Coordinates of C-alpha atoms in Angstrom, one line a residue:
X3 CA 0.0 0.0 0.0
X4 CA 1.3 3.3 -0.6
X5 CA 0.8 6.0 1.8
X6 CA 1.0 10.0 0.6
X7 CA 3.6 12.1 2.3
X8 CA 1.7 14.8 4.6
X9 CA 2.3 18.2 3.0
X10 CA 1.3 21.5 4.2
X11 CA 0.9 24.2 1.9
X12 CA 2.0 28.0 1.6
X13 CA -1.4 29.3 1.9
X14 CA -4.9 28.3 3.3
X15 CA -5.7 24.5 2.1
X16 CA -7.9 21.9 3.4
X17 CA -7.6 18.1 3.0
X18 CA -9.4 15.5 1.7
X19 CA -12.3 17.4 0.3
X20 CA -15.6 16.5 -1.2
X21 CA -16.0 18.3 -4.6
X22 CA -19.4 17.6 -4.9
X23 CA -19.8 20.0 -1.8
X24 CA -18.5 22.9 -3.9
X25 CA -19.4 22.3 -7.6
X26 CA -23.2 23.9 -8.8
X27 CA -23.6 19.8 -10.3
X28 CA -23.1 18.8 -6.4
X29 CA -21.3 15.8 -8.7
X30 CA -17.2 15.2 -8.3
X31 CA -14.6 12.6 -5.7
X32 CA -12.4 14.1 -3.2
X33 CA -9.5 16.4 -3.7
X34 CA -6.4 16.0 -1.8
X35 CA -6.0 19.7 -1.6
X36 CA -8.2 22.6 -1.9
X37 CA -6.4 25.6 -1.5
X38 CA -7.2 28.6 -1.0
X39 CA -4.7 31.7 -1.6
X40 CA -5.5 35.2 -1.0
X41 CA -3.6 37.6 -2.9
X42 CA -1.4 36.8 -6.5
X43 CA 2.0 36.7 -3.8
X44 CA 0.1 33.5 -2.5
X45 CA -0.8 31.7 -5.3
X46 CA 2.6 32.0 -6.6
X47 CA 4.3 31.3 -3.6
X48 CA 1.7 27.9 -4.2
X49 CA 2.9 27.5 -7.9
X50 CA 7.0 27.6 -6.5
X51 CA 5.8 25.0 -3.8
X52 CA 4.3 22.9 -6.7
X53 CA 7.0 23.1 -8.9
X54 CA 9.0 21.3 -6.6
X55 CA 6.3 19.0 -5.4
X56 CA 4.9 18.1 -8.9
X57 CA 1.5 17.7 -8.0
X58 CA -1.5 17.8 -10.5
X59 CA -3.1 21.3 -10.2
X60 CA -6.6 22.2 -11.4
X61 CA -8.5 25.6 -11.2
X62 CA -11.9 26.1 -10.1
X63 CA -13.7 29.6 -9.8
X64 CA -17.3 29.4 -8.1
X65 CA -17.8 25.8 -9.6
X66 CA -20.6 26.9 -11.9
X67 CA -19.7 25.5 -15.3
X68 CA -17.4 22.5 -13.9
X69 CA -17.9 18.7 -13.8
X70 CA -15.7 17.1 -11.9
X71 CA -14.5 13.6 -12.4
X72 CA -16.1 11.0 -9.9
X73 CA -12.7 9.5 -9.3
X74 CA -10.0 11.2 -6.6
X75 CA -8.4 14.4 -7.3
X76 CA -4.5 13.0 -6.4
X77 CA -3.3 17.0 -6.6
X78 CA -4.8 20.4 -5.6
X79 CA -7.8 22.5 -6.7
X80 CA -6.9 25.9 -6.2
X81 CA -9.9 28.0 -5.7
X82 CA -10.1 32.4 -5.4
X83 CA -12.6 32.8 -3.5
X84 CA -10.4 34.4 -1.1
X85 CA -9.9 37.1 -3.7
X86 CA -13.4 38.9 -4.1
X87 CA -12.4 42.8 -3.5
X88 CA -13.4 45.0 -6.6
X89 CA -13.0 49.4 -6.2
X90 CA -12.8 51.6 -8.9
X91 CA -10.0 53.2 -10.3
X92 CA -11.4 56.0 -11.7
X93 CA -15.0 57.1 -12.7
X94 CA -15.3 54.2 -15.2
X95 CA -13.0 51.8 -14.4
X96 CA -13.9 48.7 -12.2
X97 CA -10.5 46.5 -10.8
X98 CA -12.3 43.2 -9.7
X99 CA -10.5 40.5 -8.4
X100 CA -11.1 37.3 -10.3
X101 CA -13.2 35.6 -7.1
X102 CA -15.5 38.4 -7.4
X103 CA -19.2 37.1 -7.8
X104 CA -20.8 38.2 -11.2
X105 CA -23.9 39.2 -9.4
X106 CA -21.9 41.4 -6.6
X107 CA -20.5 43.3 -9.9
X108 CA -23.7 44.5 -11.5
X109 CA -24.9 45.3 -8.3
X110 CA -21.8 47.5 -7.9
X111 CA -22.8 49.1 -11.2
X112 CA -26.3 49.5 -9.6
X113 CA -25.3 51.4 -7.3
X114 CA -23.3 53.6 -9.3
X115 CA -25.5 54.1 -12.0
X116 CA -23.1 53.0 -14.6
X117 CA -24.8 50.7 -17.7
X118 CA -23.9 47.4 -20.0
X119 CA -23.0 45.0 -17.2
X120 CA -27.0 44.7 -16.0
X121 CA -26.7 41.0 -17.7
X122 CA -24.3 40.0 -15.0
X123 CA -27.3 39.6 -13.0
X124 CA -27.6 36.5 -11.6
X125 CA -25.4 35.1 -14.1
X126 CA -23.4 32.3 -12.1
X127 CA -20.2 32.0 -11.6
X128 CA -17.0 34.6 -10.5
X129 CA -15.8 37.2 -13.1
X130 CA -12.3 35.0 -13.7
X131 CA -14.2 32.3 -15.1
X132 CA -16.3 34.8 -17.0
X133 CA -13.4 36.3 -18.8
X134 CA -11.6 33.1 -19.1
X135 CA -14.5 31.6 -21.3
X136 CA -15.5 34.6 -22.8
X137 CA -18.8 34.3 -21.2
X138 CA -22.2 36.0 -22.8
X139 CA -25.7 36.1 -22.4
X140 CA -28.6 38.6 -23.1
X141 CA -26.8 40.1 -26.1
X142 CA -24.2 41.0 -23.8
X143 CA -20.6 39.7 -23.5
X144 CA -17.5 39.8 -21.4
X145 CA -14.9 40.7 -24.5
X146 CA -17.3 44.0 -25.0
X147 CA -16.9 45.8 -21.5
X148 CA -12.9 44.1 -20.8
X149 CA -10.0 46.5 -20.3
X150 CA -7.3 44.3 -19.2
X151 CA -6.4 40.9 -17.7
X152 CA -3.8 40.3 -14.7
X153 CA -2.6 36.5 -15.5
X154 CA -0.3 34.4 -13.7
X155 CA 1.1 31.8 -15.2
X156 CA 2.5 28.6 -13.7
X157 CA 6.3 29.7 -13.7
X158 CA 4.8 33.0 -11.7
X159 CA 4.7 35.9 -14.1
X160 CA 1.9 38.1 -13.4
X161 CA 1.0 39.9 -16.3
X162 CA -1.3 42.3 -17.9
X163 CA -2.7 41.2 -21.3
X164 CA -4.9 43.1 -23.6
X165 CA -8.7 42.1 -24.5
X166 CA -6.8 41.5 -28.1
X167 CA -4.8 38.9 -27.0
X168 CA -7.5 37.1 -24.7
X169 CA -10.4 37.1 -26.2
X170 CA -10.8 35.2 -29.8
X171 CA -14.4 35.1 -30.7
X172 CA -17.6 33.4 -29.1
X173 CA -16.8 31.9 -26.2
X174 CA -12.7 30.8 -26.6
X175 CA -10.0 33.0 -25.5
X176 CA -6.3 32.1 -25.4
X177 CA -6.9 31.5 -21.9
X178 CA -8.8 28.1 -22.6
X179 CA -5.4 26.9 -24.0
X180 CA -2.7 28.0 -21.7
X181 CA -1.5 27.6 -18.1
X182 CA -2.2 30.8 -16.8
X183 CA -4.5 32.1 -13.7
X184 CA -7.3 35.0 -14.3
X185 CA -6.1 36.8 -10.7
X186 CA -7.6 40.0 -11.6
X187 CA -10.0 42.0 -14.4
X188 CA -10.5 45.6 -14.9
X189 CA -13.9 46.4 -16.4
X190 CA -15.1 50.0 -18.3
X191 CA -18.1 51.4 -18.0
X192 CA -18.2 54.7 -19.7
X193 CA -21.9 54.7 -19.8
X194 CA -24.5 56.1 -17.2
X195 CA -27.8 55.0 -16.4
X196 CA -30.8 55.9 -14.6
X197 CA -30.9 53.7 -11.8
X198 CA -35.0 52.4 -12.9
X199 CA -33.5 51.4 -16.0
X200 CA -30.3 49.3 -14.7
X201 CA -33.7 47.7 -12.3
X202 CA -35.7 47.2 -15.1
X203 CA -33.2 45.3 -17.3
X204 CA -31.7 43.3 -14.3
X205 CA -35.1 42.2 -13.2
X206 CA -36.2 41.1 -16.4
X207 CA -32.8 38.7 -16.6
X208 CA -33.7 37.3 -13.0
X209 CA -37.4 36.7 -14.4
X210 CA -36.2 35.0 -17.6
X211 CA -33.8 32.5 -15.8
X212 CA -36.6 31.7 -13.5
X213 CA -39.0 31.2 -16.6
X214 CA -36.5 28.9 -18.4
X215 CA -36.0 26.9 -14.5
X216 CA -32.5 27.3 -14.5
X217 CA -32.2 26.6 -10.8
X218 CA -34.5 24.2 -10.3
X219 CA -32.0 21.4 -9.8
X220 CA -28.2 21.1 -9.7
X221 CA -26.8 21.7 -13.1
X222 CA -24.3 24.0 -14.9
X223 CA -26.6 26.2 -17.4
X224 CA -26.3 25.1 -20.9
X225 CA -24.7 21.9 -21.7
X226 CA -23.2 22.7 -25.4
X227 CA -22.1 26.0 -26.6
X228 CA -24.2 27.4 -29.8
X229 CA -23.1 26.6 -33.4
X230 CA -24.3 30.1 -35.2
X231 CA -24.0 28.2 -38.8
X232 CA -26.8 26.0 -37.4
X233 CA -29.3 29.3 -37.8
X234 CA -31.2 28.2 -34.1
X235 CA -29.8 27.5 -30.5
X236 CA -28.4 24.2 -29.3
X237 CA -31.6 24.0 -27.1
X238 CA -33.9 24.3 -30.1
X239 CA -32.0 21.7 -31.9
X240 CA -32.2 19.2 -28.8
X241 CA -36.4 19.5 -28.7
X242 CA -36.5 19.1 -32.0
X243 CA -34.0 15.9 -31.7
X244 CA -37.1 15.0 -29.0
X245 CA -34.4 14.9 -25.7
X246 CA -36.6 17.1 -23.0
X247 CA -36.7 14.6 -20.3
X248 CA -34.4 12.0 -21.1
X249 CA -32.5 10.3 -18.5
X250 CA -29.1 8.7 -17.8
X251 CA -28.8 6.9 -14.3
X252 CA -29.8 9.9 -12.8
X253 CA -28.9 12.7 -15.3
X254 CA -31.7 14.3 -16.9
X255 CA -32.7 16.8 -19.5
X256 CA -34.4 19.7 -18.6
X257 CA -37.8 19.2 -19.4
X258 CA -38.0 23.1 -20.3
X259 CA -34.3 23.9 -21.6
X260 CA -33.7 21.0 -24.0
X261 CA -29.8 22.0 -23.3
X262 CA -29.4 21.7 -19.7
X263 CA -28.9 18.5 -18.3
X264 CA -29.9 18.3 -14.4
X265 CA -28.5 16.4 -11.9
X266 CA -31.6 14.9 -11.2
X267 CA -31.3 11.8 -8.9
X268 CA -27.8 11.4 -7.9
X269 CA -26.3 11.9 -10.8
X270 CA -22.2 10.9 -11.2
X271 CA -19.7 12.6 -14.3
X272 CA -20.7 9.6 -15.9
X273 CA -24.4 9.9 -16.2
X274 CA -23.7 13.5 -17.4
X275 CA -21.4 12.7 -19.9
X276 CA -23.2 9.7 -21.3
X277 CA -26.5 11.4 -21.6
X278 CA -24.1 14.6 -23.5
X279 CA -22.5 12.0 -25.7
X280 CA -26.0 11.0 -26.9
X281 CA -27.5 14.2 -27.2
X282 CA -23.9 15.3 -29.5
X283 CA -24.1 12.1 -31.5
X284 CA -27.8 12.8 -32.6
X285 CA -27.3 16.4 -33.3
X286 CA -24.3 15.3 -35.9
X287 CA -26.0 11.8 -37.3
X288 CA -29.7 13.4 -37.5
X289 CA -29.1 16.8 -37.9
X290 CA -26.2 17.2 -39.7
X291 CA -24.6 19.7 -36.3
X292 CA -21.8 19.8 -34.4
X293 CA -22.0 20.9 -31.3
X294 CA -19.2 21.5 -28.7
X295 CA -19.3 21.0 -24.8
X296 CA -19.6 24.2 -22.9
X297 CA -19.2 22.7 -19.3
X298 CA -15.8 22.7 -18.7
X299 CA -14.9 19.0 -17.5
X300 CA -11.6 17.8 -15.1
X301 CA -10.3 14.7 -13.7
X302 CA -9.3 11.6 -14.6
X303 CA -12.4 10.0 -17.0
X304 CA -13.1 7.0 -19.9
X305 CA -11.2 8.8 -22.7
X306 CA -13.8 6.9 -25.0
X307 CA -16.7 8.8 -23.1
X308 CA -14.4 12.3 -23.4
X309 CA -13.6 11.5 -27.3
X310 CA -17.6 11.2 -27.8
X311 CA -18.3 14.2 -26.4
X312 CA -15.5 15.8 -28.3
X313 CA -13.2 16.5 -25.4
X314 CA -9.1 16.4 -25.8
X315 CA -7.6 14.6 -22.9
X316 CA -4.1 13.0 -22.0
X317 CA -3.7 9.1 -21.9
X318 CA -3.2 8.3 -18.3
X319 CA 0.0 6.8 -18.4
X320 CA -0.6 4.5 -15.5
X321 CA -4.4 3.1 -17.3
X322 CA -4.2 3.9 -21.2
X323 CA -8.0 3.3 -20.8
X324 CA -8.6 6.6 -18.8
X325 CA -7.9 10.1 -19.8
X326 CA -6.7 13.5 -18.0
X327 CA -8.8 16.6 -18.9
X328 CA -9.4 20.0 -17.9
X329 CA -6.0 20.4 -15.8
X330 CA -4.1 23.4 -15.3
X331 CA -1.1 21.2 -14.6
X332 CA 0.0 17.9 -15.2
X333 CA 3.4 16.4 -13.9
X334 CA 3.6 14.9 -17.6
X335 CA 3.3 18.5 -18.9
X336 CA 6.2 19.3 -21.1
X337 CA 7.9 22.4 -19.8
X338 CA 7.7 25.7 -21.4
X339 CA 10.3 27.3 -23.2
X340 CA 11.5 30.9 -21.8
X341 CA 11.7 33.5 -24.2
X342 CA 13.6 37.0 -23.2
X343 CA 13.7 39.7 -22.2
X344 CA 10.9 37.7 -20.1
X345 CA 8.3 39.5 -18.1
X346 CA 8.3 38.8 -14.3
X347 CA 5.4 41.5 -13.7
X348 CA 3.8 43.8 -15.4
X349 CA 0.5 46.0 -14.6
X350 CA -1.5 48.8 -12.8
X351 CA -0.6 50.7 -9.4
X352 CA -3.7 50.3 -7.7
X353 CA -4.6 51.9 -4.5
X354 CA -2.6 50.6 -1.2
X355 CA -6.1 49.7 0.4
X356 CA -7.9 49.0 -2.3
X357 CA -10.2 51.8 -2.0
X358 CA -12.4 53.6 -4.9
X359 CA -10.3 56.5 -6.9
X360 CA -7.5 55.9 -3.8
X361 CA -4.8 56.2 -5.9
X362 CA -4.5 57.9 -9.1
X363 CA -5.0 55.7 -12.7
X364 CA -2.9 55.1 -15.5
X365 CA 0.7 54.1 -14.1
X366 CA 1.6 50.7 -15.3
X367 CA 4.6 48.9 -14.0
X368 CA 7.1 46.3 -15.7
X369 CA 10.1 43.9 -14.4
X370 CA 11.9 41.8 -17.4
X371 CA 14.4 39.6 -17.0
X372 CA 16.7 40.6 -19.8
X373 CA 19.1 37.4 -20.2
X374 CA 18.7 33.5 -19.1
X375 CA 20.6 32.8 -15.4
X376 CA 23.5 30.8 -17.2
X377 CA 23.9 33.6 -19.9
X378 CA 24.1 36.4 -16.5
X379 CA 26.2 34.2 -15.1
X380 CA 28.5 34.5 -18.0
X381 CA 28.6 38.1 -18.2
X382 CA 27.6 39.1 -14.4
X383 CA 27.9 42.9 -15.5
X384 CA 25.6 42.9 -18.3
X385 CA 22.1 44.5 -17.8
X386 CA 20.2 41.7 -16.4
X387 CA 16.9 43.3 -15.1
X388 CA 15.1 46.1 -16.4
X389 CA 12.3 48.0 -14.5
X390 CA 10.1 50.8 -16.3
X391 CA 7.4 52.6 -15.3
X392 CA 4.8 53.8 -17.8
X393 CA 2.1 56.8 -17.8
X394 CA -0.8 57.9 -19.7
X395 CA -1.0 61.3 -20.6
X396 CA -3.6 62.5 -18.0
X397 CA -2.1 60.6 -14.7
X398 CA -1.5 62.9 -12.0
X399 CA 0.6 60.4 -9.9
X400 CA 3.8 62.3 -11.3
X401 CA 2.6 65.7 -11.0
X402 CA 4.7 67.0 -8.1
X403 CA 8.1 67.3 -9.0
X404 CA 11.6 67.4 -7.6
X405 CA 13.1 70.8 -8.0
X406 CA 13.8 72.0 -11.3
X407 CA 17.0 73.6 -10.9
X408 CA 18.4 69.6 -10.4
X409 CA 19.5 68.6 -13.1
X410 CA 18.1 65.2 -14.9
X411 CA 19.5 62.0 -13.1
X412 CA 20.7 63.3 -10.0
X413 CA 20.9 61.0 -7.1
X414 CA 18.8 62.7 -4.5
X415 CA 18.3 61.7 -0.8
X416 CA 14.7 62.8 0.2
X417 CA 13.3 61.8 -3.1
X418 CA 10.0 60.1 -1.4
X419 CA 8.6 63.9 -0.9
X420 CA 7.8 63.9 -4.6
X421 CA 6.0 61.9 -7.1
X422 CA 8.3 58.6 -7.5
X423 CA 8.1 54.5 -8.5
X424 CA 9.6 52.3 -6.2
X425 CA 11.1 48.7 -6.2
X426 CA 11.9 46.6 -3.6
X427 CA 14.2 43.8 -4.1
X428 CA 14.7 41.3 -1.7
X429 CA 16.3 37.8 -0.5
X430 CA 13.0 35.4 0.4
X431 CA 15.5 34.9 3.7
X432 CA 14.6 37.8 5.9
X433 CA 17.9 37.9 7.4
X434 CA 19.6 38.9 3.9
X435 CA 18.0 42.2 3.8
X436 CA 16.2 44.2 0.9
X437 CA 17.5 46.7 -1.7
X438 CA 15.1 49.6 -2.7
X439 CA 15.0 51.7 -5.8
X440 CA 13.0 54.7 -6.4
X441 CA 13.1 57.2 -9.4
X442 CA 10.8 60.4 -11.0
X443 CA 10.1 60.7 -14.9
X444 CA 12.7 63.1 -14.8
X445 CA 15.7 60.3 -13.8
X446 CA 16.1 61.9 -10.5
X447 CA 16.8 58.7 -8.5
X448 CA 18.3 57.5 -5.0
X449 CA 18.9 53.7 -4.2
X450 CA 19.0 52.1 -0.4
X451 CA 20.0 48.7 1.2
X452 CA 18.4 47.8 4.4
X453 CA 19.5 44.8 7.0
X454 CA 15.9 44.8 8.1
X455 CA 12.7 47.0 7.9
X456 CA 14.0 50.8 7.4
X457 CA 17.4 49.7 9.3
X458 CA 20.1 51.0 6.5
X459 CA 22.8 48.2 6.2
X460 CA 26.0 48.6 7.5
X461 CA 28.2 51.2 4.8
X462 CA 25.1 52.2 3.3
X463 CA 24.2 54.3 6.1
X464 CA 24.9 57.4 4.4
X465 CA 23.1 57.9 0.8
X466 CA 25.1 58.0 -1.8
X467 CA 25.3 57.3 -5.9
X468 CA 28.7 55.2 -5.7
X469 CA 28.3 51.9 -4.6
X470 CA 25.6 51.9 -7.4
X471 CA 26.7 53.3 -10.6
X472 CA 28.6 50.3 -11.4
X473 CA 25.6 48.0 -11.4
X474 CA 22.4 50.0 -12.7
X475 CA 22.0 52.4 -15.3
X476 CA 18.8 54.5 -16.0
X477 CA 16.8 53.8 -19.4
X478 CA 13.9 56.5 -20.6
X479 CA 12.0 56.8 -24.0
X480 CA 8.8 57.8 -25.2
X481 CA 6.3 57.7 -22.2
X482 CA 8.5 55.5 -19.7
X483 CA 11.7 55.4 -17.5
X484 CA 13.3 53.6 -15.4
X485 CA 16.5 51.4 -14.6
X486 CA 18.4 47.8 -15.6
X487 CA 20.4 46.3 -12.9
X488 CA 23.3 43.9 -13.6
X489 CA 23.4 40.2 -12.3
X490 CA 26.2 40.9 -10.0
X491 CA 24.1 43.5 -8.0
X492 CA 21.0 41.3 -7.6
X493 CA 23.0 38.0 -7.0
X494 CA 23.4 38.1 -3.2
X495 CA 19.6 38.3 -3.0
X496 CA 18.7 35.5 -4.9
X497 CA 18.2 32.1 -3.5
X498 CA 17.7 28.6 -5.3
X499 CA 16.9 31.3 -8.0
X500 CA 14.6 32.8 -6.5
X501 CA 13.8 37.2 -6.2
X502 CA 11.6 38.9 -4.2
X503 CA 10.1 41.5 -6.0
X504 CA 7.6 44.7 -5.2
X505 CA 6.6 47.3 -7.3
X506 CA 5.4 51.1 -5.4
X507 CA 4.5 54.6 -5.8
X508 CA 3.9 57.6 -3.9
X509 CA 2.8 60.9 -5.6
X510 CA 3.9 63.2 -2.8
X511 CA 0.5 63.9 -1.5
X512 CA -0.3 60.5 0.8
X513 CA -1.0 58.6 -2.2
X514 CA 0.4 55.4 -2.2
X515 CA 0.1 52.2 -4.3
X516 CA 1.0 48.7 -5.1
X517 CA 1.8 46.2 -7.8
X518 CA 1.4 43.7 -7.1
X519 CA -1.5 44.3 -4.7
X520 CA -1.9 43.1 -1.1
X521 CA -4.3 42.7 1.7
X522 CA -6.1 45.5 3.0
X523 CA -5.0 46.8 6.2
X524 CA -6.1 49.4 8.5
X525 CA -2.6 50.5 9.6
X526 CA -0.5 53.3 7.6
X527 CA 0.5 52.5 4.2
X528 CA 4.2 50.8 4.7
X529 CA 6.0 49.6 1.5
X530 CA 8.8 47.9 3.8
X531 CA 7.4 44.5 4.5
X532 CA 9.1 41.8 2.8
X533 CA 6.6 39.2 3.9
X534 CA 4.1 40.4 1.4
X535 CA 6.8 40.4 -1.6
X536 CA 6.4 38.2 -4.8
X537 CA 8.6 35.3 -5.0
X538 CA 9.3 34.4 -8.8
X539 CA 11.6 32.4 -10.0
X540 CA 14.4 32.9 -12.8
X541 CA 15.3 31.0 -15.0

């Protein structure tokens, strides 16, 4: 018999868990793990721990369009419903955390009066899974009110990606076919509303997905995505195909929704899959359609069943009869290639405490990782990482300036009275200390190494530009600035390859903010706490 090694995991987890307890189908086996990480420094301190554990990892938002295998779960489901905050950046942009509930959002806009996201209503399900299926309903779709996406991706970067590389027509985006994490969304709403009207619209939603008895039992909303070249809905071809009210063991078709299948009496992945394998074979033999599965399914399952409902899978390479779908992760996963200069973060300051309008929009920060570890370590005073700051044309984050008669590039002790980015760089050993970096638009910079929280190391005591100048140089073009440190500076605080990273601002006025973004917390804003750093790895 072989017995699992007890783990313990870097963030909140439970063991042994029912997943029928926390899927809408109330269908699924037991996870090992079901963890639960609260901020993106957590789920990639979880993706580090995994990479060295190599345990299958699967993602599940609010459980709304997933059917889980009935077999064990051998790895970890990492949920994010720990990560539910949403506050607006400006007057019409909302930052929602992916674990935010779809129906919590267009209340939001209720209250603000702001229009287009009234289909949200009641719609199941948290807005990462919404943007990572490019969900729709009502005439109204995810793609159209998207600004950006913050992904991480299983070797840690946390990145900012555009609606035009996510989305990719009627419910697919690229995210459907990667390994990266939906931590983050920021929706626009440039549109008022009278408040009746947002009413109005989301009470006739409710009302129409009460008429069509979508919550009558356990199920996951429509079983098969639409086919537009068909010229009528999957539901209207499954009534005409006669399946209202057929059963499998205790699956059933909705007897008014010919393209939901309930979990009607019991029901395991099986029955649901068996009766959606019927209902796909008829649409394609007797009516000439195919259809594609819209419920997302994972586990371990008969690969004949998954190839007959037209699901890819991965031979189990234990049982060639079984097959792996629907997993972030996989131990047999190839690894990806790394392609530089490689982005370690990249995205918007937002507000230290998450509050609305805290902190003021449009400041984007990047980190790249210029050359591969063996290459730096070949030429250890090369430019190695480069950090940049970006601006849009209306940000007042940079507004107060350090005094003119400097000139550009000056090293400048003080500098935090003014409008300035900040990094933090430290050794994930506390003990090592942390470097910190902070420069204006202008190049006006200062640079600090601490042996602990604010305590200046020994010979940096007193601020000054020459134990630096060897090791960093400033970089500035259109709309950006910044600096690239060589591998030699950063070396001492990297361990088993591993940086802690955090990106700050302050515009001089008590305005402070964060990428990436923390906890909230009622005491004053402090960016010197290494325990809330992100820990990537280089490679």
């Amino acid at each position: 018999m072989n017995v699992m090694p007890e783990f313990s995991l870097p963030c909140l987890f439970e063991s042994q868990v029912s997943l029928a307890t926390r899927a809408y189908y109330q269908i699924g086996g037991t996870a090992r793990f079901l963890a639960h990480p609260a901020t993106p420094a957590e789920l990639a301190d979880l993706l580090l721990w995994n990479n060295d554990h190599r345990l299958p990892l699967a993602l599940m938002g609010k459980g709304s369009n997933i059917l889980f295998s009935d077999t064990e779960f051998p790895g970890i489901v990492i949920s994010l419903d720990r990560m539910q905050r949403m506050f607006w950046l400006s007057t019409d942009e909302l930052f929602c955390e992916a674990g935010a509930d779809n129906t919590l959002i267009a209340e939001e806009l209720l209250n603000c009066g702001r229009g287009d996201g009234e289909w949200l209503f009641r719609l199941p399900g948290q807005i990462g899974s919404t943007v990572r299926m490019n969900a729709r309903c009502f005439g109204g779709e995810i793609s159209n009110i998207t600004a950006g996406i913050l992904t991480v991706s299983i070797s840690g970067e946390l990145r900012w990606q555009t609606p035009d590389e996510v989305f990719q027509g009627y419910k697919h985006t690229s995210l459907m076919d990667n390994h990266e994490i939906v931590v983050a969304v920021v929706l626009r709403f440039p549109q008022t509303r009278p408040l009746q009207d947002i009413k109005h619209l989301m009470q006739g939603y409710e009302e129409e997905r009460t008429k069509k008895h979508h919550f009558d039992f356990p199920s996951c909303g429509s079983t098969f995505k639409n086919n537009y070249t068909a010229g009528r809905s999957s539901g209207s071809i499954f009534e005409e195909l006669g399946f209202k009210g057929k059963h499998e063991g205790g699956a059933m078709v909705s007897e008014h929704h010919a393209n939901f299948i309930y979990n009607r009496d019991g029901a395991t992945a099986n029955d649901v899959l068996r009766l959606a394998a019927k209902m796909r074979t008829a649409a394609i033999e007797q009516a000439g359609i195919q259809l594609d599965l819209e419920v997302q399914c994972i586990g371990l399952f008969d690969h004949e069943l998954l190839a007959s409902c037209g699901i890819s899978y991965t031979r189990d390479p234990h049982n060639p009869s079984k097959g792996w779908t629907g997993l972030l992760w996989h131990p047999t996963d190839d690894p990806d290639t790394p392609l530089f200069p490689r982005i370690l973060l990249h995205g918007p300051l937002v507000g230290y405490n998450g509050l609305d309008r805290e902190f003021p929009s449009g400041a984007f920060i990047k980190v790249e990782q210029l050359l591969h570890l063996k290459d730096a370590i070949a030429n250890p005073e090369s430019p190695f990482l480069r950090w940049t700051t970006t601006q849009s044309n209306n940000s007042t984050l940079f507004s107060i300036k350090s005094p003119s008669a400097l000139p550009a590039g000056t090293f400048i002790d003080g500098l935090w009275q003014y409008g300035v980015s900040e990094l933090f760089i430290a050794h994930n050993e506390s003990c090592s200390g942390y470097l910190e970096f902070e420069i204006t638009p202008e190049g006006n910079w200062v640079a600090l190494r601490f042996d602990g929280p604010r305590t200046r190391a020994n010979g940096y005591e007193v601020l000054s530009a020459e134990p630096w100048k060897k090791d960093l140089r400033m970089v500035h073009g259109e709309g950006y600035f910044g600096m690239e440190f060589s591998y030699k500076l950063l070396q001492p605080f990297m361990h088993n390859e591993i940086l802690e990273l955090q990106c700050c601002a302050s515009s001089g006025r008590g305005e402070y903010g964060l990428f990436p973004w923390w906890e909230p917390s009622s005491a004053p804003a402090d960016f010197h706490q290494p325990a809330h750093f992100y820990h990537i790895r280089l490679l």
